[in-house]
Amino acid sequence: KPSGDKKAHPYSIVIPPPNVTGKLHLGHAWDTAIQDTLIRFKRMQGYDTLYLPGMDHADIATQAKVEARLREQGIDRHQLGREKFLKQVWAKMGLSLDYSRERFTLDKGLSKAVRKVFVQLYNEGLIYRGEYIINWDPKLETALSDIEVIHKDDKGAFYHVKYPFVDGSGYVEIATTRPETMFGDTAVAVGPGDERYKDIVGKELILPLVGRHIPIIEDQHVDPEFGTGLVK
């Protein structure tokens, strides 16, 4: 704790809102290590120091790590129960903080402030609620932010599908990596000026399996060199 001596030289650091998930946590871990070193150094120099703690409530990765450690000991968190499991999670690290001033993002005052700001921004039309595609952790059964997800490229395949002309004069062949989306097709697009397909622009196709009629259109986003040069 700081002494409160008004004649002393003050030196303080506030921990920014920490994260305990994935790559975000690594950044905070390195950051707080430097902060802790500075606080201890300044205290040794005679400064009246305050290292102000704060903790975030997002504990997805923490839970995963704690569970893994417990499994090594043959313990299942469901056997422990909520309270005993939380004691395992809340074990603190040895930062040189003034824990008497500890704040937590779900503390009553902080939560009330966050709600007030978000409601105010919503009422002023500056933010909105809407449907959003999220990342889902099927093991912990919770949502993850984009930055917490490690992306991995999988080698896919091209699927070739024949779309017949409505007038029975033949078909066009689509090459796609996403055949499962064809049920929602509304058109087939060709690149403007593509000599191979200039004569069929405007004609109608039968959407396979569905039977719906869809037009052939031109679109500048089509890459003529990719696949068959047709985008469903």
Tab-separated table of C-alpha atoms in Angstrom:
chain	number	residue	atom	x	y	z
A	1	LYS	CA	0.000	0.000	0.000
A	2	PRO	CA	1.168	3.578	-0.527
A	3	SER	CA	2.026	5.449	2.658
A	4	GLY	CA	-0.058	8.516	1.862
A	5	ASP	CA	2.812	10.779	2.917
A	6	LYS	CA	2.188	14.030	1.038
A	7	LYS	CA	5.920	14.851	1.074
A	8	ALA	CA	6.804	11.602	-0.682
A	9	HIS	CA	7.164	11.380	-4.442
A	10	PRO	CA	4.174	9.428	-5.766
A	11	TYR	CA	4.498	6.783	-8.481
A	12	SER	CA	1.538	4.728	-9.655
A	13	ILE	CA	0.601	2.267	-12.368
A	14	VAL	CA	-2.927	1.148	-13.165
A	15	ILE	CA	-3.334	-2.324	-14.648
A	16	PRO	CA	-5.371	-1.958	-17.849
A	17	PRO	CA	-8.415	-4.237	-18.015
A	18	PRO	CA	-6.770	-7.665	-18.324
A	19	ASN	CA	-7.800	-10.583	-20.456
A	20	VAL	CA	-7.278	-14.217	-19.604
A	21	THR	CA	-8.011	-15.664	-23.009
A	22	GLY	CA	-5.486	-16.876	-25.555
A	23	LYS	CA	-3.220	-14.408	-27.313
A	24	LEU	CA	-4.697	-11.472	-25.413
A	25	HIS	CA	-3.511	-12.966	-22.137
A	26	LEU	CA	0.081	-13.303	-23.363
A	27	GLY	CA	0.177	-9.578	-24.078
A	28	HIS	CA	-1.106	-8.736	-20.613
A	29	ALA	CA	1.249	-11.214	-18.944
A	30	TRP	CA	4.275	-9.588	-20.582
A	31	ASP	CA	2.867	-6.131	-19.852
A	32	THR	CA	2.255	-6.730	-16.139
A	33	ALA	CA	5.701	-8.313	-15.721
A	34	ILE	CA	7.255	-5.020	-16.883
A	35	GLN	CA	4.885	-2.977	-14.698
A	36	ASP	CA	5.695	-5.065	-11.643
A	37	THR	CA	9.425	-4.582	-12.241
A	38	LEU	CA	8.977	-0.803	-12.518
A	39	ILE	CA	6.904	-0.611	-9.323
A	40	ARG	CA	9.436	-2.600	-7.309
A	41	PHE	CA	12.310	-0.538	-8.729
A	42	LYS	CA	10.611	2.778	-7.888
A	43	ARG	CA	9.721	1.554	-4.397
A	44	MET	CA	13.386	0.701	-3.775
A	45	GLN	CA	14.255	4.230	-4.917
A	46	GLY	CA	12.022	5.672	-2.191
A	47	TYR	CA	8.924	6.541	-4.205
A	48	ASP	CA	5.488	6.189	-2.606
A	49	THR	CA	4.166	3.570	-5.031
A	50	LEU	CA	0.735	2.328	-5.925
A	51	TYR	CA	0.230	-0.561	-8.311
A	52	LEU	CA	-3.549	-0.574	-8.759
A	53	PRO	CA	-5.053	-3.986	-9.527
A	54	GLY	CA	-8.000	-4.803	-11.737
A	55	MET	CA	-9.358	-8.132	-12.950
A	56	ASP	CA	-11.505	-9.112	-15.896
A	57	HIS	CA	-14.366	-11.610	-15.759
A	58	ALA	CA	-13.691	-13.455	-19.038
A	59	ASP	CA	-12.276	-16.740	-17.792
A	60	ILE	CA	-12.720	-19.104	-20.716
A	61	ALA	CA	-9.042	-19.969	-21.191
A	62	THR	CA	-8.423	-19.897	-17.436
A	63	GLN	CA	-11.142	-22.481	-16.909
A	64	ALA	CA	-9.678	-24.659	-19.657
A	65	LYS	CA	-6.192	-24.497	-18.102
A	66	VAL	CA	-7.412	-25.115	-14.557
A	67	GLU	CA	-9.517	-28.065	-15.728
A	68	ALA	CA	-6.534	-29.536	-17.568
A	69	ARG	CA	-4.397	-29.241	-14.430
A	70	LEU	CA	-7.102	-30.891	-12.330
A	71	ARG	CA	-7.464	-33.739	-14.838
A	72	GLU	CA	-3.740	-34.457	-14.401
A	73	GLN	CA	-4.554	-35.029	-10.719
A	74	GLY	CA	-7.526	-37.230	-11.591
A	75	ILE	CA	-10.039	-34.578	-10.501
A	76	ASP	CA	-13.155	-33.580	-12.435
A	77	ARG	CA	-14.525	-30.075	-11.861
A	78	HIS	CA	-18.057	-31.462	-11.606
A	79	GLN	CA	-16.907	-33.561	-8.669
A	80	LEU	CA	-15.416	-30.502	-6.967
A	81	GLY	CA	-18.522	-28.387	-7.299
A	82	ARG	CA	-18.728	-24.695	-8.156
A	83	GLU	CA	-17.293	-23.131	-4.978
A	84	LYS	CA	-14.223	-25.376	-4.714
A	85	PHE	CA	-13.554	-25.020	-8.423
A	86	LEU	CA	-13.702	-21.214	-8.137
A	87	LYS	CA	-11.121	-21.352	-5.337
A	88	GLN	CA	-8.802	-23.133	-7.757
A	89	VAL	CA	-9.431	-20.474	-10.415
A	90	TRP	CA	-8.998	-17.496	-8.090
A	91	ALA	CA	-5.487	-18.465	-6.917
A	92	LYS	CA	-3.486	-15.244	-7.384
A	93	MET	CA	-0.102	-14.638	-8.920
A	94	GLY	CA	2.619	-12.757	-7.026
A	95	LEU	CA	2.395	-9.260	-8.456
A	96	SER	CA	3.341	-6.423	-6.098
A	97	LEU	CA	-0.166	-4.968	-5.996
A	98	ASP	CA	-2.190	-3.121	-3.392
A	99	TYR	CA	-4.852	-5.835	-3.155
A	100	SER	CA	-6.929	-3.727	-0.732
A	101	ARG	CA	-7.918	-1.644	-3.774
A	102	GLU	CA	-8.660	-4.566	-6.035
A	103	ARG	CA	-11.452	-4.008	-8.568
A	104	PHE	CA	-13.239	-6.578	-10.674
A	105	THR	CA	-15.173	-5.942	-13.874
A	106	LEU	CA	-18.293	-7.532	-12.390
A	107	ASP	CA	-18.159	-5.419	-9.199
A	108	LYS	CA	-21.466	-3.670	-8.546
A	109	GLY	CA	-20.242	-0.161	-9.322
A	110	LEU	CA	-18.340	-1.126	-12.466
A	111	SER	CA	-21.175	-3.214	-13.871
A	112	LYS	CA	-23.627	-0.369	-13.257
A	113	ALA	CA	-21.345	2.094	-15.063
A	114	VAL	CA	-20.986	-0.227	-18.071
A	115	ARG	CA	-24.753	-0.759	-18.296
A	116	LYS	CA	-25.394	2.987	-18.057
A	117	VAL	CA	-22.968	3.786	-20.863
A	118	PHE	CA	-24.205	1.038	-23.187
A	119	VAL	CA	-27.863	1.934	-22.619
A	120	GLN	CA	-27.073	5.603	-23.231
A	121	LEU	CA	-25.187	4.852	-26.449
A	122	TYR	CA	-28.050	2.603	-27.589
A	123	ASN	CA	-30.679	5.259	-26.846
A	124	GLU	CA	-28.636	7.824	-28.785
A	125	GLY	CA	-28.539	5.499	-31.793
A	126	LEU	CA	-24.738	5.178	-31.685
A	127	ILE	CA	-24.739	1.394	-31.175
A	128	TYR	CA	-27.224	-1.306	-32.137
A	129	ARG	CA	-27.994	-4.932	-31.440
A	130	GLY	CA	-28.107	-7.318	-34.340
A	131	GLU	CA	-27.622	-10.930	-35.350
A	132	TYR	CA	-23.977	-11.886	-35.731
A	133	ILE	CA	-22.091	-15.003	-36.750
A	134	ILE	CA	-19.931	-16.003	-33.794
A	135	ASN	CA	-17.149	-18.438	-32.977
A	136	TRP	CA	-18.461	-21.247	-30.750
A	137	ASP	CA	-16.408	-23.389	-28.388
A	138	PRO	CA	-18.216	-26.761	-28.402
A	139	LYS	CA	-16.301	-28.012	-25.361
A	140	LEU	CA	-16.845	-25.116	-22.958
A	141	GLU	CA	-20.103	-24.184	-24.726
A	142	THR	CA	-19.462	-20.463	-24.964
A	143	ALA	CA	-18.815	-17.763	-27.549
A	144	LEU	CA	-15.282	-16.648	-28.432
A	145	SER	CA	-14.149	-13.371	-29.968
A	146	ASP	CA	-12.394	-13.420	-33.350
A	147	ILE	CA	-9.030	-12.595	-31.751
A	148	GLU	CA	-9.243	-15.654	-29.481
A	149	VAL	CA	-9.570	-18.070	-32.384
A	150	ILE	CA	-6.549	-19.731	-33.984
A	151	HIS	CA	-7.311	-20.175	-37.677
A	152	LYS	CA	-6.085	-23.187	-39.603
A	153	ASP	CA	-6.290	-23.679	-43.364
A	154	ASP	CA	-7.655	-27.040	-44.466
A	155	LYS	CA	-7.010	-28.341	-47.941
A	156	GLY	CA	-10.375	-28.326	-49.691
A	157	ALA	CA	-11.583	-29.501	-53.087
A	158	PHE	CA	-13.315	-28.169	-56.178
A	159	TYR	CA	-16.729	-29.639	-56.838
A	160	HIS	CA	-17.985	-29.390	-60.412
A	161	VAL	CA	-21.739	-29.024	-60.852
A	162	LYS	CA	-23.710	-28.783	-64.089
A	163	TYR	CA	-26.408	-26.094	-64.219
A	164	PRO	CA	-28.703	-26.813	-67.246
A	165	PHE	CA	-30.240	-24.039	-69.359
A	166	VAL	CA	-33.984	-23.617	-68.987
A	167	ASP	CA	-34.398	-23.811	-72.788
A	168	GLY	CA	-32.725	-27.245	-72.889
A	169	SER	CA	-29.783	-26.054	-75.012
A	170	GLY	CA	-27.107	-27.484	-72.732
A	171	TYR	CA	-25.505	-26.465	-69.446
A	172	VAL	CA	-22.754	-24.461	-67.780
A	173	GLU	CA	-20.307	-26.038	-65.374
A	174	ILE	CA	-19.677	-24.411	-62.000
A	175	ALA	CA	-16.528	-25.174	-60.000
A	176	THR	CA	-17.012	-24.411	-56.308
A	177	THR	CA	-15.470	-25.196	-52.933
A	178	ARG	CA	-18.859	-24.661	-51.280
A	179	PRO	CA	-21.459	-26.880	-52.953
A	180	GLU	CA	-23.603	-26.852	-49.817
A	181	THR	CA	-24.550	-23.208	-50.436
A	182	MET	CA	-26.097	-23.891	-53.848
A	183	PHE	CA	-29.595	-24.149	-52.339
A	184	GLY	CA	-29.464	-20.393	-51.784
A	185	ASP	CA	-28.175	-19.476	-55.247
A	186	THR	CA	-29.934	-16.482	-56.828
A	187	ALA	CA	-27.810	-16.158	-59.995
A	188	VAL	CA	-24.675	-17.301	-61.802
A	189	ALA	CA	-22.195	-14.508	-62.536
A	190	VAL	CA	-19.576	-14.129	-65.274
A	191	GLY	CA	-16.885	-11.504	-65.597
A	192	PRO	CA	-17.742	-8.509	-67.837
A	193	GLY	CA	-16.271	-9.005	-71.295
A	194	ASP	CA	-15.461	-12.699	-70.778
A	195	GLU	CA	-15.538	-13.920	-74.405
A	196	ARG	CA	-16.367	-17.482	-73.370
A	197	TYR	CA	-19.697	-16.532	-71.851
A	198	LYS	CA	-20.772	-13.264	-73.501
A	199	ASP	CA	-23.487	-15.007	-75.531
A	200	ILE	CA	-25.202	-16.602	-72.538
A	201	VAL	CA	-25.507	-13.511	-70.306
A	202	GLY	CA	-29.211	-12.984	-69.613
A	203	LYS	CA	-30.192	-16.608	-70.170
A	204	GLU	CA	-31.783	-18.623	-67.366
A	205	LEU	CA	-30.528	-21.771	-65.651
A	206	ILE	CA	-32.226	-24.478	-63.619
A	207	LEU	CA	-30.781	-24.673	-60.114
A	208	PRO	CA	-29.897	-28.370	-59.587
A	209	LEU	CA	-31.850	-30.280	-56.921
A	210	VAL	CA	-34.035	-27.214	-56.309
A	211	GLY	CA	-35.482	-26.622	-59.794
A	212	ARG	CA	-35.615	-22.855	-59.338
A	213	HIS	CA	-34.859	-20.673	-62.383
A	214	ILE	CA	-31.912	-18.297	-61.914
A	215	PRO	CA	-30.362	-15.818	-64.378
A	216	ILE	CA	-26.815	-15.499	-65.710
A	217	ILE	CA	-25.492	-12.019	-64.926
A	218	GLU	CA	-22.242	-10.047	-65.246
A	219	ASP	CA	-20.288	-8.957	-62.183
A	220	GLN	CA	-16.914	-7.235	-61.969
A	221	HIS	CA	-15.868	-9.249	-58.895
A	222	VAL	CA	-15.685	-12.489	-60.865
A	223	ASP	CA	-12.134	-13.689	-61.486
A	224	PRO	CA	-12.103	-15.277	-64.993
A	225	GLU	CA	-8.956	-17.242	-64.112
A	226	PHE	CA	-10.485	-18.946	-61.071
A	227	GLY	CA	-12.267	-22.256	-61.552
A	228	THR	CA	-14.426	-22.184	-64.679
A	229	GLY	CA	-14.826	-18.396	-64.535
A	230	LEU	CA	-18.400	-18.733	-63.287
A	231	VAL	CA	-19.512	-17.833	-59.769
A	232	LYS	CA	-22.753	-19.177	-58.405
